[in-house]
Each structure stands twice: as structure tokens, then as C-alpha cells.
Short mmCIF file of C-alpha atoms in Angstrom, two decimals:
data_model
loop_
_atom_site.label_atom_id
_atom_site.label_comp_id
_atom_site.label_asym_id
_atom_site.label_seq_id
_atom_site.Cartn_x
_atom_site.Cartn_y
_atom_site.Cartn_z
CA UNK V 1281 -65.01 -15.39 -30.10
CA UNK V 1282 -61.83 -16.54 -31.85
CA UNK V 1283 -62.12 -18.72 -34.80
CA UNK V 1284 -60.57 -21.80 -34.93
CA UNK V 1285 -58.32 -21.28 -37.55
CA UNK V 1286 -57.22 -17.98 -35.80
CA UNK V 1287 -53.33 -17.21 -36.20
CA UNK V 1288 -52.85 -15.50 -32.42
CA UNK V 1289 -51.30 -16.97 -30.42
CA UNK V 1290 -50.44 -16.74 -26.77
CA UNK V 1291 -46.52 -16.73 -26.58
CA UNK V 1292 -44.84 -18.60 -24.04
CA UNK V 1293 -42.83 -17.34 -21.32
CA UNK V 1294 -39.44 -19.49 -22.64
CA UNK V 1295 -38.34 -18.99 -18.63
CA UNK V 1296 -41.46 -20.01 -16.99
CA UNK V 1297 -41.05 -23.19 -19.40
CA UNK V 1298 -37.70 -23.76 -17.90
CA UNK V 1299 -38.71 -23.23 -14.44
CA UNK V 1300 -40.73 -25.83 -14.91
CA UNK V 1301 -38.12 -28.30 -16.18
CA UNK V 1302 -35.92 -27.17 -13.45
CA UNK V 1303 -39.04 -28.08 -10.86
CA UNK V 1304 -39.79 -31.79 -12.66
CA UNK V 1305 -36.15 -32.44 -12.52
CA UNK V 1306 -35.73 -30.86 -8.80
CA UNK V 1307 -38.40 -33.41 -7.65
CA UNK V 1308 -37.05 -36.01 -9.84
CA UNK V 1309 -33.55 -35.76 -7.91
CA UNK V 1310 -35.17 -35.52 -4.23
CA UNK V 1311 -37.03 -39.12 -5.73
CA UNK V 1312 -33.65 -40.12 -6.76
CA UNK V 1313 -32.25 -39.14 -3.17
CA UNK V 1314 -34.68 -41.06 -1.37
CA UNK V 1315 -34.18 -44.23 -3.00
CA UNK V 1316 -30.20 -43.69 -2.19
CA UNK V 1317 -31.35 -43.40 1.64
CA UNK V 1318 -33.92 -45.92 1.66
CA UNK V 1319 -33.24 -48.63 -1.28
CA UNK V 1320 -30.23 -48.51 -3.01
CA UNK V 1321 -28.01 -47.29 -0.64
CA UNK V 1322 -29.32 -47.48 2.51
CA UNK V 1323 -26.72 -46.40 4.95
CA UNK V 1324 -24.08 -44.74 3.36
CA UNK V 1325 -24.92 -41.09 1.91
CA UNK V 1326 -22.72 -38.67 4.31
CA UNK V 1327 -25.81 -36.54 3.99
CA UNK V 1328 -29.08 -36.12 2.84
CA UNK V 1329 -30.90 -33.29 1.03
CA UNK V 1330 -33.95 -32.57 0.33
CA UNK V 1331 -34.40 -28.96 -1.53
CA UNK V 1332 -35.14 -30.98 -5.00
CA UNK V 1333 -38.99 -31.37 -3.35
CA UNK V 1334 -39.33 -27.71 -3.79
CA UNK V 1335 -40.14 -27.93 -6.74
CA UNK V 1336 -43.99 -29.08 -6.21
CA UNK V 1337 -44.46 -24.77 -4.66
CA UNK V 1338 -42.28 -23.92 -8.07
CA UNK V 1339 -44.99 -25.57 -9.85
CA UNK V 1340 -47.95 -24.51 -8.04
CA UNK V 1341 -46.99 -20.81 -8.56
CA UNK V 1342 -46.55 -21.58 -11.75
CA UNK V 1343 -50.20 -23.20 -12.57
CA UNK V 1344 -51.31 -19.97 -10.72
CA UNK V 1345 -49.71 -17.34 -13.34
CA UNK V 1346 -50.23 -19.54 -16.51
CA UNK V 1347 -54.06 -20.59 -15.76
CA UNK V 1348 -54.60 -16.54 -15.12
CA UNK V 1349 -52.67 -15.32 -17.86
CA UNK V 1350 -53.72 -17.72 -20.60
CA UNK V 1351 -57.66 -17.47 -19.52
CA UNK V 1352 -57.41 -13.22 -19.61
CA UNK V 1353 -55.90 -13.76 -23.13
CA UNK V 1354 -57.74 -16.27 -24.73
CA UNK V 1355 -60.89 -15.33 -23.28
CA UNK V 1356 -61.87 -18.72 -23.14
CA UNK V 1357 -65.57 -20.31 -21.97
CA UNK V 1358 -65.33 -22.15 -18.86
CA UNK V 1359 -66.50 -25.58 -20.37
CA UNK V 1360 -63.86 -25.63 -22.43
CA UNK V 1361 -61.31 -24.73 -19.78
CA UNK V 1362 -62.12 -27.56 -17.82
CA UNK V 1363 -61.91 -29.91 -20.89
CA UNK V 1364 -58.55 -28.39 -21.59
CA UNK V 1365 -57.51 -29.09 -18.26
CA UNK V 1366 -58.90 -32.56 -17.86
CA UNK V 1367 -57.83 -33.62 -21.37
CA UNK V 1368 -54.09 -32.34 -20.14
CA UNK V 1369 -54.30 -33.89 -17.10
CA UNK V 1370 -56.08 -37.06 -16.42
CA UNK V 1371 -55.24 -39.17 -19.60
CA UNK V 1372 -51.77 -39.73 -18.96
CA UNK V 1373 -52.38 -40.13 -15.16
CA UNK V 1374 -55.01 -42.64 -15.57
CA UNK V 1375 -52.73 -44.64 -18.47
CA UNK V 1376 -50.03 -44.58 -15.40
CA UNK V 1377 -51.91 -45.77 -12.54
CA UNK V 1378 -53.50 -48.53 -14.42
CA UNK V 1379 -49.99 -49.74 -15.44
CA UNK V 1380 -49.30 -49.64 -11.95
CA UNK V 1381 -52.09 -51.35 -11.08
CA UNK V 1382 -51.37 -54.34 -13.44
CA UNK V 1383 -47.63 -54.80 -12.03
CA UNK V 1384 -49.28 -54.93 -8.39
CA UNK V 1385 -51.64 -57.30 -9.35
CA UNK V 1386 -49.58 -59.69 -11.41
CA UNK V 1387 -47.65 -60.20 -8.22
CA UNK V 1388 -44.83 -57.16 -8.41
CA UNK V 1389 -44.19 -54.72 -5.76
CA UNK V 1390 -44.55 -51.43 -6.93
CA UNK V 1391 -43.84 -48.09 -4.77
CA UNK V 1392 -43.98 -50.42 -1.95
CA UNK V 1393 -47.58 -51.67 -2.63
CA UNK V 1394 -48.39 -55.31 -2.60
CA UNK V 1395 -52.52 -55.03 -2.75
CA UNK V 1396 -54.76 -52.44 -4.27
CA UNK V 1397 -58.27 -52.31 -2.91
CA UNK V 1398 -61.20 -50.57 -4.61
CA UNK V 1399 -61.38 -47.66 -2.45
CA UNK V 1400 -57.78 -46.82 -3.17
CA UNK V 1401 -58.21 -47.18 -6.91
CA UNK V 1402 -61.01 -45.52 -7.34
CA UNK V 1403 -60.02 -41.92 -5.28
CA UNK V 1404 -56.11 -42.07 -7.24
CA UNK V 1405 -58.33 -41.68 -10.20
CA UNK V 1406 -60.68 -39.55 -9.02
CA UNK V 1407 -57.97 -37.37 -7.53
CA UNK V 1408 -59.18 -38.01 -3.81
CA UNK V 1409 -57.35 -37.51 -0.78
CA UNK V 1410 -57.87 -40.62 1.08
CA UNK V 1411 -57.50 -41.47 4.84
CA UNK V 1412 -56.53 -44.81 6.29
CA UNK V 1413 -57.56 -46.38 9.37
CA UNK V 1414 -55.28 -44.04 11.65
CA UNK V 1415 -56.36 -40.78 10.38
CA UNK V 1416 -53.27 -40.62 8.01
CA UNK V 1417 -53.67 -39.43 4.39
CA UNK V 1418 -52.72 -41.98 1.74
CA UNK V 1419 -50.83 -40.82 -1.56
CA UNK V 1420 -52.45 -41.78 -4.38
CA UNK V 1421 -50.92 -45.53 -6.64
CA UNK V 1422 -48.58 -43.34 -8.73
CA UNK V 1423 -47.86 -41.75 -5.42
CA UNK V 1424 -46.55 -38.20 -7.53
CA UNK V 1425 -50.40 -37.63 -7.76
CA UNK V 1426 -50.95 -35.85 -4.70
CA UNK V 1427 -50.12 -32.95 -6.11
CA UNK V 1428 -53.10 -33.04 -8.69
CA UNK V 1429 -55.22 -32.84 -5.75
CA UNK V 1430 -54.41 -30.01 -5.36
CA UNK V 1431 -54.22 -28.72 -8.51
CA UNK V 1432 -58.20 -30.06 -9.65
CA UNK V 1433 -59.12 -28.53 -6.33
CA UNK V 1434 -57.52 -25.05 -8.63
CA UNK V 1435 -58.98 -26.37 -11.45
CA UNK V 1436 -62.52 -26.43 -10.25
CA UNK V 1437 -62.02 -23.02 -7.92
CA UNK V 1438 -60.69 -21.01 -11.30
CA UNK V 1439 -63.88 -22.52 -13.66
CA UNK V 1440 -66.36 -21.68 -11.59
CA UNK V 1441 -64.75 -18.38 -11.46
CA UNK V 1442 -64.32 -18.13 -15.16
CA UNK V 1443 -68.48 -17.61 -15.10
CA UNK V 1444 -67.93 -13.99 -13.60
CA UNK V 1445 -67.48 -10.54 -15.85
CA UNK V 1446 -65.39 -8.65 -15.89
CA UNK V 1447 -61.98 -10.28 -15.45
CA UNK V 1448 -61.53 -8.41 -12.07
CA UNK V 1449 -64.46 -10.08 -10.57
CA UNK V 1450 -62.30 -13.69 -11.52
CA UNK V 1451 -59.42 -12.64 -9.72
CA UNK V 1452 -60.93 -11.07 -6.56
CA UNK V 1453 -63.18 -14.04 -6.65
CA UNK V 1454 -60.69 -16.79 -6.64
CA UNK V 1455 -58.14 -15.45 -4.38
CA UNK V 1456 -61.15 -14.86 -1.58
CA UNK V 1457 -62.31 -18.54 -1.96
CA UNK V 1458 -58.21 -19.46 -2.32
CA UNK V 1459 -57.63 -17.78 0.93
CA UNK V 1460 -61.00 -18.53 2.75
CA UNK V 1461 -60.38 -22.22 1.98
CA UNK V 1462 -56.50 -22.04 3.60
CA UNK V 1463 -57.46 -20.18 6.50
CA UNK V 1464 -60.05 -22.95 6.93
CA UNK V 1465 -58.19 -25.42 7.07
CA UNK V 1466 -55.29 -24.05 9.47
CA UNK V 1467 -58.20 -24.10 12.03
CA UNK V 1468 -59.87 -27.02 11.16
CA UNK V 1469 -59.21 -30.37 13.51
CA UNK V 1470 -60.32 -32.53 10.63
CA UNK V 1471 -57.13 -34.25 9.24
CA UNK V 1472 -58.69 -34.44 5.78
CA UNK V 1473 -59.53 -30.60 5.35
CA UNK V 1474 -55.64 -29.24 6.95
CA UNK V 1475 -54.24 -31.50 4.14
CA UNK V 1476 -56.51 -30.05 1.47
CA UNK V 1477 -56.82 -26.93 1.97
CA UNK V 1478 -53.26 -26.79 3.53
CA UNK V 1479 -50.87 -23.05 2.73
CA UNK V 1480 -49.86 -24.81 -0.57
CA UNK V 1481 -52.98 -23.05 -2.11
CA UNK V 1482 -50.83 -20.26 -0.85
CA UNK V 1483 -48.84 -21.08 -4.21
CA UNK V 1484 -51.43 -20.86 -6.73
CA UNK V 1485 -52.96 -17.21 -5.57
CA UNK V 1486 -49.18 -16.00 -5.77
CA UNK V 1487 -48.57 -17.26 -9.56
CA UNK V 1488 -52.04 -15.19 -9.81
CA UNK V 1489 -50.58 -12.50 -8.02
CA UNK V 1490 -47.80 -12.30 -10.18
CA UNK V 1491 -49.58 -12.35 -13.50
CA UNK V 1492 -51.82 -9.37 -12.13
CA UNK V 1493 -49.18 -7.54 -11.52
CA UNK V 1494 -46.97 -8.43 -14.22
CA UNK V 1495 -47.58 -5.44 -16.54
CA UNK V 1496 -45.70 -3.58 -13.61
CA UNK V 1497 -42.64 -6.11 -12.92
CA UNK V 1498 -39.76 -3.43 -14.17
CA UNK V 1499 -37.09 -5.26 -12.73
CA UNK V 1500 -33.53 -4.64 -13.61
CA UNK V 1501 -31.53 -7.76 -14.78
CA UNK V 1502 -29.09 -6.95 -11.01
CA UNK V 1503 -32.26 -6.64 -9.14
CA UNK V 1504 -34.34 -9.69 -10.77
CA UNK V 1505 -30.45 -11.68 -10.34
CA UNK V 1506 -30.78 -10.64 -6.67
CA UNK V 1507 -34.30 -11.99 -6.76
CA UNK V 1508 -33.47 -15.96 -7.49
CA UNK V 1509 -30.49 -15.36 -5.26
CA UNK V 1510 -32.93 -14.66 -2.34
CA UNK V 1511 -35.53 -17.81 -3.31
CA UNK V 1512 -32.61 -20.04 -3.93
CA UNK V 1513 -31.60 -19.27 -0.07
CA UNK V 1514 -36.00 -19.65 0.83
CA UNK V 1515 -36.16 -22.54 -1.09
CA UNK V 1516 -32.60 -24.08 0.59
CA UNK V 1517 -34.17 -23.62 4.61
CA UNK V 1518 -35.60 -27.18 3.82
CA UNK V 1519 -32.61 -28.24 4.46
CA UNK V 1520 -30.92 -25.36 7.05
CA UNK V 1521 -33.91 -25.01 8.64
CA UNK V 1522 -35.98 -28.27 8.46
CA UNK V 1523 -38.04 -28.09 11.73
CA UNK V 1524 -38.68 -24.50 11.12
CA UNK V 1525 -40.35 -25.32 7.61
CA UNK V 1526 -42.19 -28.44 8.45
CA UNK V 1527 -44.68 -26.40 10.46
CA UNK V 1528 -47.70 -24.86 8.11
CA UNK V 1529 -46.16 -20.60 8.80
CA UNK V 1530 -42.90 -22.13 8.25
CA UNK V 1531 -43.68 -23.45 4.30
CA UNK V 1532 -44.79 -20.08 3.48
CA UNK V 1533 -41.23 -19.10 3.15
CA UNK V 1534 -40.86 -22.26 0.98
CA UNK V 1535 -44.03 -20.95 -1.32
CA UNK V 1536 -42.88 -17.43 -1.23
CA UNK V 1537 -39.55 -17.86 -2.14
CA UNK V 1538 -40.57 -20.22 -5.11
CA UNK V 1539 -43.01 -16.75 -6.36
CA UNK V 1540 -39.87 -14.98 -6.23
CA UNK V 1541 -38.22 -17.41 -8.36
CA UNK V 1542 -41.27 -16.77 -10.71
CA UNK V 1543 -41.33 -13.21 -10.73
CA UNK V 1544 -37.26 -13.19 -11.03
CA UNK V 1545 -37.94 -15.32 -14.50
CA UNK V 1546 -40.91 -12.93 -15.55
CA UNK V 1547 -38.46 -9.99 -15.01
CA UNK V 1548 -35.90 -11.49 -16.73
CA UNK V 1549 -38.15 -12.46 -19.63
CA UNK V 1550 -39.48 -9.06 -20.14
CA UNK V 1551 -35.66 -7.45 -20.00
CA UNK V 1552 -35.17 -9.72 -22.75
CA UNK V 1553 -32.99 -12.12 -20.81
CA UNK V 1554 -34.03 -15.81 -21.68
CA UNK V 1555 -33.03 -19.13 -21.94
CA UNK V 1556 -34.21 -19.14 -25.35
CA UNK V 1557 -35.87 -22.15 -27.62
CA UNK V 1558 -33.41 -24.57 -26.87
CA UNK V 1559 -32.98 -27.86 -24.51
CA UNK V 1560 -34.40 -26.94 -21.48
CA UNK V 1561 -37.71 -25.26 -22.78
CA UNK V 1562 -38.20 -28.80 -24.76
CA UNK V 1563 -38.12 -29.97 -21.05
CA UNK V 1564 -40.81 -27.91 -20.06
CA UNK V 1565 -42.47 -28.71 -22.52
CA UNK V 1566 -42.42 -32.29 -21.24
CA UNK V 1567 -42.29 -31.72 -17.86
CA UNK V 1568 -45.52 -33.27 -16.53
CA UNK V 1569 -44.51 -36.28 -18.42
CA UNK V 1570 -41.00 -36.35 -16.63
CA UNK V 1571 -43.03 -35.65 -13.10
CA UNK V 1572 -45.30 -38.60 -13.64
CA UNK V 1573 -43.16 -41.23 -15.12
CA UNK V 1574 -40.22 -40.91 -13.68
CA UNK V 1575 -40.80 -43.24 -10.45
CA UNK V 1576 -41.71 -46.19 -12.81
CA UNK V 1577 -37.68 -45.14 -14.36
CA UNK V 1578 -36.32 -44.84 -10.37
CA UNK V 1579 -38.18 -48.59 -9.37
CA UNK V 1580 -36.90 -50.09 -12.52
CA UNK V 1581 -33.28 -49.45 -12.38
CA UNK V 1582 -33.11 -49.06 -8.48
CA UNK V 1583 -34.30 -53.28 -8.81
CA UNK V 1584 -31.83 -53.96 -11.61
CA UNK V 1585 -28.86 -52.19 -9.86
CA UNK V 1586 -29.85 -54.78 -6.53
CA UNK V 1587 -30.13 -57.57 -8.21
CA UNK V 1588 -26.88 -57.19 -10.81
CA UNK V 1589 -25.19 -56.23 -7.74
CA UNK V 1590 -24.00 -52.92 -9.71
CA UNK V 1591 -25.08 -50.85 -6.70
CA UNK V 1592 -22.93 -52.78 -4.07
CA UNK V 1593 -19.52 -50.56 -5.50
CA UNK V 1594 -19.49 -46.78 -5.10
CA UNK V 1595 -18.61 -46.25 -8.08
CA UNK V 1596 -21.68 -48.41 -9.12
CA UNK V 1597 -23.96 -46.77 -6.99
CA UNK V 1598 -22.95 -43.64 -8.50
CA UNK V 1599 -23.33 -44.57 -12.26
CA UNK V 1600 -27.09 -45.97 -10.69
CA UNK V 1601 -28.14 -42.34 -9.55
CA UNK V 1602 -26.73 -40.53 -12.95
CA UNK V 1603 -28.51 -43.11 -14.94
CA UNK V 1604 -31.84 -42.40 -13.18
CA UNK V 1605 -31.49 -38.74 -13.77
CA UNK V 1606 -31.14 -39.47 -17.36
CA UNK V 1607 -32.91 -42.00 -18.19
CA UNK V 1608 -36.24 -39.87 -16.31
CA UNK V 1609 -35.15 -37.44 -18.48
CA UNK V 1610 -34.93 -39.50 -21.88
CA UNK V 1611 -38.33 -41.03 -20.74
CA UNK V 1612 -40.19 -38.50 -19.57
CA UNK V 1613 -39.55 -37.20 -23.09
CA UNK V 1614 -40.34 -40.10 -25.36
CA UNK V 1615 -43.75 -40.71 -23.18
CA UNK V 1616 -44.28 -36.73 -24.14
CA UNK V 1617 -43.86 -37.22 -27.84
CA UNK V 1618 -44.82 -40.18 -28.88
CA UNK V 1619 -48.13 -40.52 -26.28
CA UNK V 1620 -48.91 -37.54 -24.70
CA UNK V 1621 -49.14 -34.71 -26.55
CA UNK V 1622 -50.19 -36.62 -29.86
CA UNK V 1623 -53.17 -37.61 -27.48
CA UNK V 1624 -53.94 -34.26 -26.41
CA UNK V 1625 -53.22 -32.45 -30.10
CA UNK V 1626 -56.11 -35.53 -31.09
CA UNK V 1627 -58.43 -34.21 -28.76
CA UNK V 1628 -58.11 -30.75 -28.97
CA UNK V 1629 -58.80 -31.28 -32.84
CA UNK V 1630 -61.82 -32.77 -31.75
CA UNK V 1631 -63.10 -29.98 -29.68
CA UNK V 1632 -62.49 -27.32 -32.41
CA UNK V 1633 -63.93 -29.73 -35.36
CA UNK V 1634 -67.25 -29.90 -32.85
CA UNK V 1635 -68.29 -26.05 -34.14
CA UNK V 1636 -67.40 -24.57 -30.46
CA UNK V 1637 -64.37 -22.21 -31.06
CA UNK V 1638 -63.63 -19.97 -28.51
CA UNK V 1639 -60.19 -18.77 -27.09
CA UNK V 1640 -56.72 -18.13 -28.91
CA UNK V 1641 -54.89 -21.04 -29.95
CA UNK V 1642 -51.55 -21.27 -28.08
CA UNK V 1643 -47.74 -22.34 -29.80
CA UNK V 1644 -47.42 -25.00 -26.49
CA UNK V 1645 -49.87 -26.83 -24.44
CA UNK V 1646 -49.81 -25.92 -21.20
CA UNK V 1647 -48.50 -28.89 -19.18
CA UNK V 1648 -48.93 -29.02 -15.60
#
């Protein structure tokens, strides 16, 4: 066991932390897209994209490779992996959806919600998939929580996991449940268990995948170059081949070609290629704050550019959309630093001053 005070530290990957700003701001766009099509300026895009939702499979491989590769170095209990990942997760969330909640309920429409039952409130915060009346799944209040879902449903997989010695007992052990759990649900005719255990668990035994093998990723810069070229063109058949990748065997080229993105960064990384320190790790660092708060940022000024009539010009309506990417940006940041990570630092303190160290420190929280 590692003391608390312990000076190791498990570096981060400076391109994995930029993937991951390049994913919250890929999603942020595709959010920024849709409100062009359906709110701001209904009617007149010439076209419509939407390769900026890839980003959710970037992500998910991602979560994969950092929850395997930080557990295998940190050798870390599994109680205090899932308080990690709870204490990462769920405080911002919750802070979000009950702001949400209060604008609904003071009269506001809010992501086009005008009531809130109990039912609906209580599985957003208990990170539920819910079903309406017609079968349909519902997305959670803060409507960018689907994806946690999916990523507890990880969460939970990978601690139990974490109980098993030696490490190659973990991995074997989670990919088999991973992959059981998928092939489940492509045969199951309950509309609840195809969304959750859906291919997108696909994503998080690749990033696993990739960390296994990593020690063996000898990639030259031409061929890990060649790499992203390849998932830029996987990730882009959204868009050239739409009806092709809205069936479940057509999204696996989506989630594979966001691992290649992944493995083209690792490569990179361990030729010595990176991004470095600078802006865009920052953004990773605040990422999951970006991902989360950003649609309050889109609602906001999507209403004020309606109702000043800014949005009625071209001109207008394209200052609207650069100001959204911005300000999400700007936003996403300031919730990071002045709420969310102080928050988590707090509690983390807390767990070490509680006399149960275990695990290596890391320089960055892992944000997902």
C-alpha cells in the first residue's frame, strides 16, 4: 500500500487529455448544430452534420484505457475506486439536474421540459434508463446524462472486478461480462436491455484493449498519422453513410474507428509526439465540466439570440453559434475551477485524512 503522502505519480497521457477536449467540444458542436436545425435557425442550414456526436465512442474508449491503466498502477482497493468514481462523477451531475429542476419548476422551459415527475427525477439521479409509456427510452433532465449510464454500468462491472488477483484475472473478467452483456442485448426483445447493454460497451473493452496492449504499440509517427487519418474517415460515415451506421453492426465502425483514434494518440505519445501542457490539455482537464454544462450555455443564448432578434440576420446567426462554442468553452472551465475540482480535491483530502491510503496519487483527476 502507498502512503498518502507518496510522491508517484501516475503521468498523464497529455494526448489522451486532448482527445478528450476534442470529444467534449465535438459533442458540444453537434449540440450547437442541432439547435441551428431545430431552434435558432430552423430552416436554413444548406446542410447538416452530425460527426461532432462521435465523440460520446471517443470517450467511452477512453474511460476504458484510463480506468485499466490507472487501477494496474495504483493498485488501488475497490472501495475506494468506486468512491473515486462517484465523488468524480455524481456531484456535479446532481448540482446540474437540480438547477434544472428549479428552472422547470419555477415555470421555464428547459431542454424542452415543462413538468418533472418523481419517477423521472429520481432515475436522472440514479443514473436509470427510463421507459415511457410507448416503450421509448427517456434521456435523463440534463439530457447529456445518458451517457453516464453507461459509464456506472462500467463503473460497477470494473469494481467488482477489481476483487480478483492477479491483474489478468480483472481483464479477462471484465471483457467476458463486457461482451456477454452486449451480445445479450443484440438478442434481447426487451427495449430496455438493447439500449443498455447496446455495442457502445463495445467502446470501453477497446480502451481496455488498448491499454493491455500498449507496452507493444511501436507505431511510427507515418503509420500512427495514417492511423487518425483512417478513424477520422470511420468516425465521418455518420454522415456518408448514415443508414449504414444507425443499425447496431453498423456503429461498430463508429466505436472502432474512435479506438484507432486512441491508439494513434498512445503511439504518438510514446514517439514523443504530443500536444504538450498547454491549452488544450487544460481542456481535458475540464472536459466533463464542458460536456455537462454546456446545454444550460446553448438554451441560454439560443433564447437571448430569439428574443433580441440577433439570430434573424445571418450574420447574427453566425456570431450566435461562435458565441456558444465559446462561451461552453469559457464555462465549462470556470464551473471546473472554481466548483468542481475544488469539490473533488475536498473530498479526496477527506478519504486520505480517514487512515485508508491505498493507490498512487495522480498529477490530474481523471474526469470522465
Amino acid at each position: 500500500m502507498a502512503s498518502p503522502d507518496r510522491k508517484e505519480t501516475i503521468a498523464v497521457n497529455a494526448n489522451i487529455q486532448a482527445l478528450r477536449a476534442i470529444a467534449a467540444y465535438g459533442v458540444v458542436i453537434h449540440h450547437i448544430i442541432f439547435s441551428y436545425d431545430h431552434y435558432i435557425g430552423v430552416g436554413r442550414a444548406p446542410v447538416s452534420i452530425n460527426i461532432g456526436a462521435t465523440g460520446v465512442e471517443i470517450f467511452f474508449v477512453i474511460s476504458g484505457y484510463i480506468m485499466s491503466k490507472t487501477t494496474d498502477i495504483s493498485g488501488i482497493s475497490p472501495s475506494r475506486f468506486i468512491q473515486n468514481r462517484l465523488f468524480r462523477v455524481v456531484p456535479s451531475y446532481w448540482l446540474l439536474t437540480l438547477f434544472a429542476v428549479a428552472i422547470v419548476q419555477t415555470g421555464f422551459t428547459l431542454f424542452g421540459l415543462h413538468d418533472i415527475n418523481l419517477e423521472h427525477f429520481l432515475c436522472s439521479l440514479l443514473f436509470l434508463p427510463e421507459l415511457d409509456a410507448a416503450g421509448h427510452i427517456l434521456r435523463p433532465i440534463l439530457f447529456v446524462g445518458w451517457t453516464l449510464e453507461f459509464e456506472m454500468l462500467f463503473y460497477f462491472i470494473f469494481f467488482l472486478t477489481l476483487y480478483l488477483k492477479p491483474i489478468i484475472y480483472r481483464k479477462v473478467s471484465v471483457l467476458f461480462v463486457l461482451s456477454v452483456l452486449m451480445i445479450f442485448g443484440q438478442y434481447s426483445s426487451d427495449a430496455y436491455l438493447r439500449y443498455l447493454f447496446s455495442e457502445l460497451l463495445l467502446a470501453f473493452m477497446l480502451g481496455i484493449l488498448i491499454h493491455v496492449s500498449e507496452a507493444r504499440i511501436s507505431l511510427t509517427c507515418f503509420a500512427a498519422f495514417g492511423l487518425m487519418a483512417i478513424s477520422v474517415l470511420g468516425l465521418a460515415t455518420v454522415d456518408t453513410l448514415p443508414d449504414v451506421t444507425k443499425t447496431s453492426a453498423g456503429h461498430v465502425i463508429v466505436i472502432v474507428a474512435a479506438a484507432l483514434l486512441v491508439v494513434s494518440a498512445v503511439g504518438l505519445e510514446r514517439r514523443g509526439l504530443t500536444v504538450g501542457r498547454g491549452f488544450l490539455m487544460r481542456q481535458g482537464d475540464a472536459s466533463y465540466a464542458i460536456y455537462l454544462i454546456h446545454p444550460f450555455i446553448l438554451q441560454f443564448i439560443g433564447k437571448l439570440a430569439i428574443a433580441t432578434g440577433i439570430a434573424a440576420s445571418n450574420i447574427g446567426l453566425a456570431a450566435t453559434t461562435l458565441v456558444m462554442l465559446i462561451a461552453s468553452g469559457f464555462g465549462g472551465t470556470i464551473f471546473y475551477r472554481c466548483l468542481d475540482a475544488p469539490f473533488v480535491a475536498s473530498m479526496k483530502r477527506r478519504l486520505w485524512n480517514r487512515g485508508a491510503p491505498d493507490g498512487i496519487a495522480t498529477k490530474r483527476f481523471v474526469n470522465l
